[in-house]
């Protein structure tokens, strides 16, 4: 700090500089306080949104539990296309006589 030997103008300069530093710190604190308030509002909004989404998800799961099992019946994807065989003849059970006949007819075409 300024000693008694320093001129009063120099002490006044130190005091002005300290005043500017304090004012800048107060502005930073005020800005930080506003930012904290803004973040708190955002957290509150996101918490409400999250609670709503959790409730929608819970209702969706409950609705899914009430539906019949989609695997219990035929689905559209399980319907074979006309004229299309799921497996080639080579994978059929050749112990059945009709399969052997069909297999031999196929080989005759090749």
Coordinates of N, CA and C in Angstrom, one line a residue:
X1 N 0.8 -1.2 0.0 CA 0.0 0.0 0.0 C 0.9 1.2 0.0
X2 N 0.3 2.4 -0.1 CA 1.0 3.6 -0.2 C 1.5 4.0 1.2
X3 N 2.7 4.4 1.3 CA 3.3 4.8 2.6 C 3.0 6.3 2.8
X4 N 3.3 6.8 3.9 CA 3.0 8.2 4.2 C 3.9 9.1 3.4
X5 N 5.0 8.6 2.9 CA 5.9 9.4 2.1 C 5.4 9.5 0.6
X6 N 4.5 8.7 0.2 CA 4.1 8.7 -1.2 C 3.1 9.9 -1.4
X7 N 3.1 10.5 -2.6 CA 2.2 11.6 -2.8 C 0.7 11.2 -2.8
X8 N -0.2 12.0 -2.4 CA -1.6 11.7 -2.3 C -2.2 11.3 -3.6
X9 N -1.7 11.8 -4.7 CA -2.2 11.5 -6.1 C -2.0 10.1 -6.4
X10 N -0.8 9.5 -6.0 CA -0.5 8.1 -6.2 C -1.4 7.2 -5.4
X11 N -1.7 7.6 -4.2 CA -2.7 6.8 -3.4 C -4.1 6.8 -4.0
X12 N -4.4 8.0 -4.5 CA -5.7 8.1 -5.2 C -5.8 7.2 -6.4
X13 N -4.7 7.1 -7.2 CA -4.6 6.2 -8.3 C -4.8 4.8 -7.9
X14 N -4.2 4.4 -6.8 CA -4.3 3.0 -6.3 C -5.8 2.7 -5.9
X15 N -6.4 3.7 -5.3 CA -7.8 3.6 -4.9 C -8.7 3.5 -6.1
X16 N -8.5 4.3 -7.1 CA -9.3 4.2 -8.3 C -9.1 2.8 -9.0
X17 N -7.9 2.3 -9.0 CA -7.6 1.0 -9.6 C -8.4 -0.1 -8.8
X18 N -8.3 0.0 -7.5 CA -9.0 -1.0 -6.7 C -10.5 -0.9 -6.9
X19 N -11.0 0.3 -7.1 CA -12.5 0.5 -7.3 C -12.9 -0.1 -8.6
X20 N -12.0 0.0 -9.7 CA -12.3 -0.6 -11.0 C -12.3 -2.1 -10.9
X21 N -11.3 -2.7 -10.1 CA -11.2 -4.1 -9.9 C -12.5 -4.6 -9.2
X22 N -12.9 -3.9 -8.2 CA -14.1 -4.4 -7.4 C -15.3 -4.3 -8.3
X23 N -15.5 -3.3 -9.1 CA -16.6 -3.1 -10.0 C -16.6 -4.2 -11.0
X24 N -15.5 -4.6 -11.6 CA -15.4 -5.7 -12.5 C -15.8 -7.0 -11.9
X25 N -15.3 -7.2 -10.7 CA -15.6 -8.4 -10.0 C -17.1 -8.5 -9.7
X26 N -17.7 -7.4 -9.3 CA -19.1 -7.4 -9.0 C -19.9 -7.7 -10.3
X27 N -19.5 -7.1 -11.4 CA -20.1 -7.4 -12.7 C -20.0 -8.9 -13.1
X28 N -18.8 -9.5 -12.8 CA -18.6 -10.9 -13.1 C -19.5 -11.8 -12.2
X29 N -19.7 -11.4 -11.0 CA -20.5 -12.1 -10.0 C -22.0 -12.0 -10.5
X30 N -22.4 -10.8 -10.9 CA -23.8 -10.6 -11.3 C -24.1 -11.4 -12.6
X31 N -23.1 -11.4 -13.5 CA -23.3 -12.2 -14.8 C -23.3 -13.7 -14.4
X32 N -22.5 -14.1 -13.5 CA -22.5 -15.5 -13.1 C -23.8 -15.9 -12.4
X33 N -24.3 -15.0 -11.6 CA -25.6 -15.2 -11.0 C -26.8 -15.4 -12.0
X34 N -26.8 -14.5 -13.0 CA -27.8 -14.6 -14.1 C -27.7 -15.9 -14.8
X35 N -26.4 -16.3 -15.1 CA -26.2 -17.6 -15.8 C -26.7 -18.8 -15.0
X36 N -26.4 -18.7 -13.7 CA -26.9 -19.8 -12.8 C -28.4 -19.9 -12.8
X37 N -29.1 -18.7 -12.7 CA -30.5 -18.7 -12.8 C -31.1 -19.2 -14.1
X38 N -30.4 -18.9 -15.2 CA -30.8 -19.4 -16.5 C -30.7 -20.9 -16.5
X39 N -29.6 -21.4 -16.0 CA -29.3 -22.8 -16.0 C -30.3 -23.6 -15.1
X40 N -30.7 -22.9 -14.0 CA -31.7 -23.6 -13.1 C -33.0 -23.6 -13.8
X41 N -33.4 -22.6 -14.5 CA -34.7 -22.6 -15.3 C -34.6 -23.7 -16.3
X42 N -33.5 -23.9 -17.0 CA -33.3 -24.9 -18.0 C -33.4 -26.3 -17.4
X43 N -32.8 -26.5 -16.3 CA -32.8 -27.8 -15.6 C -34.3 -28.1 -15.2
X44 N -35.0 -27.1 -14.7 CA -36.4 -27.3 -14.3 C -37.2 -27.7 -15.5
X45 N -37.0 -27.0 -16.6 CA -37.8 -27.3 -17.8 C -37.4 -28.7 -18.3
X46 N -36.2 -29.1 -18.3 CA -35.7 -30.4 -18.8 C -36.3 -31.5 -17.9
X47 N -36.3 -31.2 -16.6 CA -36.9 -32.2 -15.6 C -38.3 -32.4 -15.9
X48 N -39.1 -31.4 -16.2 CA -40.5 -31.5 -16.5 C -40.7 -32.3 -17.8
X49 N -39.8 -32.0 -18.8 CA -39.9 -32.7 -20.0 C -39.6 -34.2 -19.9
X50 N -38.5 -34.4 -19.1 CA -38.1 -35.8 -18.8 C -39.2 -36.6 -18.1
X51 N -39.9 -36.0 -17.1 CA -41.0 -36.6 -16.4 C -42.1 -37.0 -17.4
X52 N -42.4 -36.0 -18.3 CA -43.4 -36.3 -19.3 C -43.1 -37.5 -20.2
X53 N -41.8 -37.5 -20.6 CA -41.3 -38.6 -21.5 C -41.4 -39.9 -20.8
X54 N -41.0 -39.9 -19.5 CA -41.0 -41.2 -18.7 C -42.4 -41.7 -18.6
X55 N -43.4 -40.7 -18.4 CA -44.8 -41.1 -18.3 C -45.3 -41.7 -19.6
X56 N -44.9 -41.0 -20.7 CA -45.3 -41.6 -22.0 C -44.8 -42.9 -22.3
X57 N -43.5 -43.1 -21.9 CA -42.9 -44.4 -22.0 C -43.6 -45.5 -21.2
X58 N -43.9 -45.1 -19.9 CA -44.6 -46.1 -19.1 C -45.9 -46.5 -19.7
X59 N -46.7 -45.5 -20.2 CA -48.0 -45.8 -20.8 C -47.8 -46.7 -22.1
X60 N -46.7 -46.4 -22.8 CA -46.5 -47.2 -24.0 C -46.2 -48.6 -23.7
X61 N -45.4 -48.8 -22.6 CA -45.1 -50.2 -22.2 C -46.3 -50.9 -21.7
X62 N -47.2 -50.2 -21.0 CA -48.4 -50.8 -20.5 C -49.3 -51.1 -21.7
X63 N -49.4 -50.3 -22.7 CA -50.2 -50.6 -23.9 C -49.6 -51.8 -24.6
X64 N -48.3 -51.9 -24.7 CA -47.7 -53.0 -25.4 C -48.0 -54.3 -24.6
X65 N -48.0 -54.2 -23.3 CA -48.3 -55.4 -22.5 C -49.7 -55.9 -22.7
X66 N -50.6 -55.0 -23.0 CA -52.0 -55.4 -23.2 C -52.3 -56.0 -24.6
X67 N -51.4 -55.7 -25.6 CA -51.6 -56.2 -26.9 C -51.3 -57.7 -27.0
X68 N -51.9 -58.4 -27.9 CA -51.6 -59.8 -28.1 C -50.2 -59.9 -28.7
X69 N -49.6 -61.1 -28.5 CA -48.2 -61.4 -29.0 C -48.3 -61.4 -30.5
X70 N -47.5 -60.5 -31.2 CA -47.5 -60.5 -32.7 C -46.9 -61.7 -33.3
X71 N -46.2 -62.5 -32.6 CA -45.6 -63.7 -33.1 C -46.6 -64.9 -33.1
X72 N -47.7 -64.7 -32.5 CA -48.7 -65.8 -32.3 C -49.4 -66.1 -33.7
X73 N -49.5 -65.2 -34.6 CA -50.2 -65.5 -35.8 C -49.3 -65.1 -37.0
X74 N -49.7 -65.4 -38.2 CA -48.9 -65.1 -39.4 C -48.8 -63.6 -39.5
X75 N -47.6 -63.2 -40.0 CA -47.4 -61.8 -40.2 C -47.3 -61.6 -41.8
X76 N -47.3 -60.4 -42.2 CA -47.2 -60.1 -43.6 C -45.9 -60.6 -44.2
X77 N -44.9 -60.5 -43.4 CA -43.6 -61.0 -43.9 C -43.5 -62.5 -44.1
X78 N -44.4 -63.2 -43.4 CA -44.3 -64.7 -43.5 C -45.0 -65.3 -44.6
X79 N -45.8 -64.5 -45.4 CA -46.5 -65.0 -46.5 C -45.6 -65.1 -47.7
X80 N -45.5 -66.4 -48.2 CA -44.5 -66.6 -49.3 C -45.0 -65.9 -50.6
X81 N -44.1 -65.5 -51.4 CA -44.5 -65.0 -52.7 C -44.9 -66.1 -53.6
X82 N -45.9 -65.9 -54.5 CA -46.3 -66.9 -55.5 C -45.2 -67.4 -56.4
X83 N -45.0 -68.7 -56.5 CA -44.0 -69.3 -57.4 C -42.6 -69.3 -56.8
X84 N -42.5 -68.9 -55.5 CA -41.2 -68.8 -54.9 C -41.1 -69.9 -53.8
X85 N -40.0 -70.6 -53.8 CA -39.8 -71.7 -52.8 C -38.8 -71.1 -51.8
X86 N -39.1 -71.4 -50.5 CA -38.2 -70.9 -49.5 C -36.9 -71.7 -49.5
X87 N -36.8 -73.0 -49.8 CA -35.6 -73.7 -49.8 C -35.4 -74.4 -51.1
X88 N -34.2 -74.5 -51.5 CA -33.9 -75.3 -52.8 C -34.2 -76.8 -52.5
X89 N -34.4 -77.5 -53.7 CA -34.7 -78.9 -53.5 C -33.6 -79.7 -52.8
X90 N -32.4 -79.3 -52.9 CA -31.3 -80.1 -52.3 C -31.5 -80.1 -50.8
X91 N -32.2 -79.2 -50.1 CA -32.4 -79.2 -48.7 C -33.7 -79.9 -48.2
X92 N -34.4 -80.4 -49.2 CA -35.7 -81.1 -48.8 C -35.3 -82.4 -48.2
X93 N -36.3 -83.0 -47.5 CA -36.2 -84.3 -46.9 C -36.4 -85.3 -48.1
X94 N -35.3 -85.9 -48.5 CA -35.4 -86.8 -49.7 C -35.9 -88.2 -49.4
X95 N -36.2 -88.4 -48.1 CA -36.8 -89.7 -47.7 C -38.2 -89.8 -48.2
X96 N -38.9 -88.6 -48.4 CA -40.3 -88.6 -48.9 C -40.3 -88.9 -50.4
X97 N -41.1 -89.8 -50.9 CA -41.1 -90.1 -52.3 C -41.4 -88.9 -53.2
X98 N -42.3 -88.0 -52.9 CA -42.6 -86.9 -53.8 C -41.4 -86.0 -53.9
X99 N -40.6 -85.8 -52.8 CA -39.4 -85.0 -52.9 C -38.4 -85.6 -53.9
X100 N -38.2 -86.9 -53.8 CA -37.3 -87.5 -54.7 C -37.7 -87.3 -56.2
X101 N -39.0 -87.5 -56.4 CA -39.5 -87.3 -57.8 C -39.3 -85.9 -58.3
X102 N -39.6 -84.9 -57.4 CA -39.4 -83.5 -57.8 C -37.9 -83.2 -58.0
X103 N -37.1 -83.7 -57.2 CA -35.7 -83.5 -57.3 C -35.1 -84.1 -58.6
X104 N -35.6 -85.3 -59.0 CA -35.1 -85.9 -60.2 C -35.6 -85.1 -61.4
X105 N -36.8 -84.6 -61.4 CA -37.4 -83.8 -62.5 C -36.6 -82.5 -62.6
X106 N -36.2 -81.9 -61.5 CA -35.4 -80.7 -61.6 C -34.0 -80.9 -62.3
X107 N -33.4 -82.1 -61.9 CA -32.1 -82.4 -62.5 C -32.2 -82.7 -64.0
X108 N -33.4 -83.2 -64.4 CA -33.6 -83.5 -65.8 C -33.6 -82.2 -66.7
X109 N -34.1 -81.1 -66.0 CA -34.2 -79.8 -66.7 C -32.8 -79.1 -66.9
X110 N -31.9 -79.5 -66.1 CA -30.5 -78.8 -66.1 C -29.7 -79.5 -67.2

